[in-house]
CSV table of N, CA and C in Angstrom, one decimal:
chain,number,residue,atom,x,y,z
A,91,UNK,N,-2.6,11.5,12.0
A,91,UNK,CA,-3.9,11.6,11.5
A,91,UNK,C,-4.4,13.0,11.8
A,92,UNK,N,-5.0,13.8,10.9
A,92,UNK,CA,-5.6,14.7,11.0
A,92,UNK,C,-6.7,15.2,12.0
A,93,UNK,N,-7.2,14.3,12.5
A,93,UNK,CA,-8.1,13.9,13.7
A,93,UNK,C,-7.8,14.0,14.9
A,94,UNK,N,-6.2,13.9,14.9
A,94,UNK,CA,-5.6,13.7,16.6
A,94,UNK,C,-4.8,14.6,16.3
A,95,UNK,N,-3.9,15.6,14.8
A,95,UNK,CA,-3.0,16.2,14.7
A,95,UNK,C,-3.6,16.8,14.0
A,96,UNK,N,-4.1,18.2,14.0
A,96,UNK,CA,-4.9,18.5,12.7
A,96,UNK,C,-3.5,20.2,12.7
A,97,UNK,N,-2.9,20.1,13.2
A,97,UNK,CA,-2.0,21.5,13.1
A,97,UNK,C,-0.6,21.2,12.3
A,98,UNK,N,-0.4,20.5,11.6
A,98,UNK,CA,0.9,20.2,10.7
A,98,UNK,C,0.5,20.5,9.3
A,99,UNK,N,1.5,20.8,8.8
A,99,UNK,CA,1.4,21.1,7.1
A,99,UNK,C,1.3,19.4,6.4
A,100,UNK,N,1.2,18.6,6.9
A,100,UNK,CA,1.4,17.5,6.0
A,100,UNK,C,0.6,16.1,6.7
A,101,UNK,N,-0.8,16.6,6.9
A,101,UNK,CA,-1.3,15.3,7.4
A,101,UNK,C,-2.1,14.1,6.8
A,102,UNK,N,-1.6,13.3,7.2
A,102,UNK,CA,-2.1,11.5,6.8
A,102,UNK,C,-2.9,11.6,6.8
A,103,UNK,N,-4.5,11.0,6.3
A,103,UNK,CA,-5.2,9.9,6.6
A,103,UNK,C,-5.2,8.8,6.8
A,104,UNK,N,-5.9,7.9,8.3
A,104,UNK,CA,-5.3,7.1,8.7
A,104,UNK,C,-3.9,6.8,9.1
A,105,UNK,N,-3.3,7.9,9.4
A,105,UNK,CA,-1.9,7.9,9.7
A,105,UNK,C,-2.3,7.5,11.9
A,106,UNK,N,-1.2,7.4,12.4
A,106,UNK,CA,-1.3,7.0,13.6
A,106,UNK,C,-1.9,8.1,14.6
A,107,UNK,N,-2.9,7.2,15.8
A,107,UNK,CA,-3.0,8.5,16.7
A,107,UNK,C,-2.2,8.7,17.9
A,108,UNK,N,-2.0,9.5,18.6
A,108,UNK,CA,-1.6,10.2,19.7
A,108,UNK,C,-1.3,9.2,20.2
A,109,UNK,N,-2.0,8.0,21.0
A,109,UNK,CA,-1.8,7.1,21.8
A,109,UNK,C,-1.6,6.0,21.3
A,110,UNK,N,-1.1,5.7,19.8
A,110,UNK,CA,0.0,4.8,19.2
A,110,UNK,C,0.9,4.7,19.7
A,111,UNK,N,1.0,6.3,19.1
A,111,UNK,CA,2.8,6.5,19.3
A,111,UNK,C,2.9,7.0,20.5
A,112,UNK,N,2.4,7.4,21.5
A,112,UNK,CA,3.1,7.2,22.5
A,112,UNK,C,3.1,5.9,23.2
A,113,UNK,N,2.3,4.8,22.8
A,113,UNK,CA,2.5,3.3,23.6
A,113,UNK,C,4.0,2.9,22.8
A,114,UNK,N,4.0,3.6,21.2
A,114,UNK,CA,5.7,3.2,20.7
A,114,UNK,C,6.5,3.3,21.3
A,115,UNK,N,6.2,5.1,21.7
A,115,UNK,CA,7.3,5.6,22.5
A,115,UNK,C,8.2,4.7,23.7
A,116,UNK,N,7.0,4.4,24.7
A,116,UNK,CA,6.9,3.4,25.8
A,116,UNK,C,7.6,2.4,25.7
A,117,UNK,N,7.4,2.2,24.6
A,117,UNK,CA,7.8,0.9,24.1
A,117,UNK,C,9.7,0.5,23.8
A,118,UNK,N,9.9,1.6,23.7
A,118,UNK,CA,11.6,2.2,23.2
A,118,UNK,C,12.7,1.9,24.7
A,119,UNK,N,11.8,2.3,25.8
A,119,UNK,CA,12.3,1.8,27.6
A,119,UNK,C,13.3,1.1,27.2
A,120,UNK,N,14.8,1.5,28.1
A,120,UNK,CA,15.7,0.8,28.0
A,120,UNK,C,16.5,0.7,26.4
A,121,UNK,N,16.4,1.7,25.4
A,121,UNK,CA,17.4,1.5,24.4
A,121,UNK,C,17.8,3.1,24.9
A,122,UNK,N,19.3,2.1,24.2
A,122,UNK,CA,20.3,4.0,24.4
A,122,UNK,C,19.3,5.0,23.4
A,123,UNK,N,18.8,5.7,23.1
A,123,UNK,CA,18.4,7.5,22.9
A,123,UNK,C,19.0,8.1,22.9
A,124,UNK,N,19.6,8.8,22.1
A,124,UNK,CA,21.0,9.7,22.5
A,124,UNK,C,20.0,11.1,21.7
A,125,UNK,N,19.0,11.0,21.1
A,125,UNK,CA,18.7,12.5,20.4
A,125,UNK,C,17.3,12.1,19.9
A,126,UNK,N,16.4,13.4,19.9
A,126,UNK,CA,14.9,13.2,19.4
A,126,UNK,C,14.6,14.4,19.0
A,127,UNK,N,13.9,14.5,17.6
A,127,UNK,CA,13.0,15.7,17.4
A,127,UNK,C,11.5,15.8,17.0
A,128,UNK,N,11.3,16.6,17.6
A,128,UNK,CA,9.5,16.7,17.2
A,128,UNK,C,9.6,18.2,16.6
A,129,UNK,N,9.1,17.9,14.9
A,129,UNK,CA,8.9,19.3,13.7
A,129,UNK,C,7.4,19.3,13.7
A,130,UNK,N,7.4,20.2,12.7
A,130,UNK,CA,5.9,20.8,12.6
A,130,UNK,C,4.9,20.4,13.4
A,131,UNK,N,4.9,21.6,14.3
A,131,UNK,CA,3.5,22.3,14.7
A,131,UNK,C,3.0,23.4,14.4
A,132,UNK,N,2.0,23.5,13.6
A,132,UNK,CA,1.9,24.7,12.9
A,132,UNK,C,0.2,25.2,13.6
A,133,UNK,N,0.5,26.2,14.5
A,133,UNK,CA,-0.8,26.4,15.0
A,133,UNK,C,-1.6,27.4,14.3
A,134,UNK,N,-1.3,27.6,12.9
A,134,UNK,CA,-2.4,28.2,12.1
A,134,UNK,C,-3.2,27.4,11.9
A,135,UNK,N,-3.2,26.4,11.8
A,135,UNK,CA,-3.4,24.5,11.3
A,135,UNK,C,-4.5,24.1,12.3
A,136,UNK,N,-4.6,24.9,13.9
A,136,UNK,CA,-4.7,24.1,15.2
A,136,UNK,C,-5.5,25.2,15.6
A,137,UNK,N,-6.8,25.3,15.7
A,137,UNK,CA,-7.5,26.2,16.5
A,137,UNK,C,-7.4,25.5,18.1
A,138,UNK,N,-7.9,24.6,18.3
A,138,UNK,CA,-8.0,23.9,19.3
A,138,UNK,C,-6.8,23.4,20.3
A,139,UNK,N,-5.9,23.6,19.7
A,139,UNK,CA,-4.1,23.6,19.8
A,139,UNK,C,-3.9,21.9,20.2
A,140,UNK,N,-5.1,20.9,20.1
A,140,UNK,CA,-4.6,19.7,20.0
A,140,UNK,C,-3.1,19.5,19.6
A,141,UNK,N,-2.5,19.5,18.3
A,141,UNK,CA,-1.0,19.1,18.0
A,141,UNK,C,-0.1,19.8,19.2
A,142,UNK,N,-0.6,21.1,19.3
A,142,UNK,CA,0.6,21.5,20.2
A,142,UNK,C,0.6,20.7,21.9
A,143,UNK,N,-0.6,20.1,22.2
A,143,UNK,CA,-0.7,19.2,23.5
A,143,UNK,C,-0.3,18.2,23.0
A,144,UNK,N,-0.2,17.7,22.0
A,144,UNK,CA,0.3,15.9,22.0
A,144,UNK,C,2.0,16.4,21.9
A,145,UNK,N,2.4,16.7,20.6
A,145,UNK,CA,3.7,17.5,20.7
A,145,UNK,C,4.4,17.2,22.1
A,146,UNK,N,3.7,18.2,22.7
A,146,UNK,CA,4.7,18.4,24.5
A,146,UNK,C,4.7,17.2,24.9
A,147,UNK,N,3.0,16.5,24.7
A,147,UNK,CA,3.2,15.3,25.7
A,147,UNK,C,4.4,14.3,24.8
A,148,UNK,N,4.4,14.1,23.8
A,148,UNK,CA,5.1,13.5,22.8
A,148,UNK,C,7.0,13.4,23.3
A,149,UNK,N,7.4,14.9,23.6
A,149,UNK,CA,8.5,15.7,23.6
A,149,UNK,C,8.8,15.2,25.5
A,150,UNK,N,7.8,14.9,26.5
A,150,UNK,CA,7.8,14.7,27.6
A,150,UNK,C,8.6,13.7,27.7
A,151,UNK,N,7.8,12.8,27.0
A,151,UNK,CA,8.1,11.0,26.8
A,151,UNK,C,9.4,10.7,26.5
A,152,UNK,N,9.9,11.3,25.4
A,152,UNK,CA,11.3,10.7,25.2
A,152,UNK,C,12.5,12.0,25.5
A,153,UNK,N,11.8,12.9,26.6
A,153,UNK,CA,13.1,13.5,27.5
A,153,UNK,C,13.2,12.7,28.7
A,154,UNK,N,11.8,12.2,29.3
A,154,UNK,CA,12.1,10.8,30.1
A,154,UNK,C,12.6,10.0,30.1
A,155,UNK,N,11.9,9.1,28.6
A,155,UNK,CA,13.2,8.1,28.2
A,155,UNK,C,14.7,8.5,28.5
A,156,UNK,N,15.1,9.0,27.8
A,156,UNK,CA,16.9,9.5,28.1
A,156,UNK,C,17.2,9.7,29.7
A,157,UNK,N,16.1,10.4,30.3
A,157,UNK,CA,16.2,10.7,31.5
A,157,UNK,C,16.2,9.4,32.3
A,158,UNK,N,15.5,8.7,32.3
A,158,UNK,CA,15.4,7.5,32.9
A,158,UNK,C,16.8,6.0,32.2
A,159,UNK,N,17.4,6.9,31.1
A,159,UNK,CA,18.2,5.9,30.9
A,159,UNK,C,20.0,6.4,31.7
A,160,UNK,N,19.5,7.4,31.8
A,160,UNK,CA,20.9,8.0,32.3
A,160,UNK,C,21.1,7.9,33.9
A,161,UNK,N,19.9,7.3,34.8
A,161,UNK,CA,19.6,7.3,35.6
A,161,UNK,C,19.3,6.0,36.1
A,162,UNK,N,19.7,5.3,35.2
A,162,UNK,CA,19.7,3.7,35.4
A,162,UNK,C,18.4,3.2,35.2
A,163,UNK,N,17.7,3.4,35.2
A,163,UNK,CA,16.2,3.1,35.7
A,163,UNK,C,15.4,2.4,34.3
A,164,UNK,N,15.9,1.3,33.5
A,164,UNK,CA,15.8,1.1,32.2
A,164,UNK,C,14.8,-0.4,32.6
A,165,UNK,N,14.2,-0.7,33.6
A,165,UNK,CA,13.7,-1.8,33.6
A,165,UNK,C,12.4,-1.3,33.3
């Protein structure tokens, strides 16, 4: 959503916010992950650099994920 992501070349209305998808993310705990990518952040798009803060936190979550799966810790 433009509202939570306003720094991408291609934003929704009504598309999902920040803390959707990371309860999705959350949600993922315990499946194999073997690879993730997070594209466009385009901070000409982002005065406020919001996308580039969700992004990281976004990018945090599912190096955890993996991390936490390779580490047993999948409960």
């Amino acid at each position: 959503d433009p509202a939570h992501a306003p720094g991408t070349g291609t934003p929704e209305a009504g598309g999902m916010t920040s803390r959707e998808l990371l309860e999705i993310l959350r949600g993922l705990r315990g499946l194999n992950i073997v690879g993730a990518d997070v594209v466009e952040v385009a901070p000409a798009y982002d005065h406020a650099e919001i996308t580039g803060i969700s992004a990281s936190h976004v990018t945090y979550d599912l190096i955890t994920l993996m991390a936490d799966l390779r580490a047993g810790k999948n409960a």
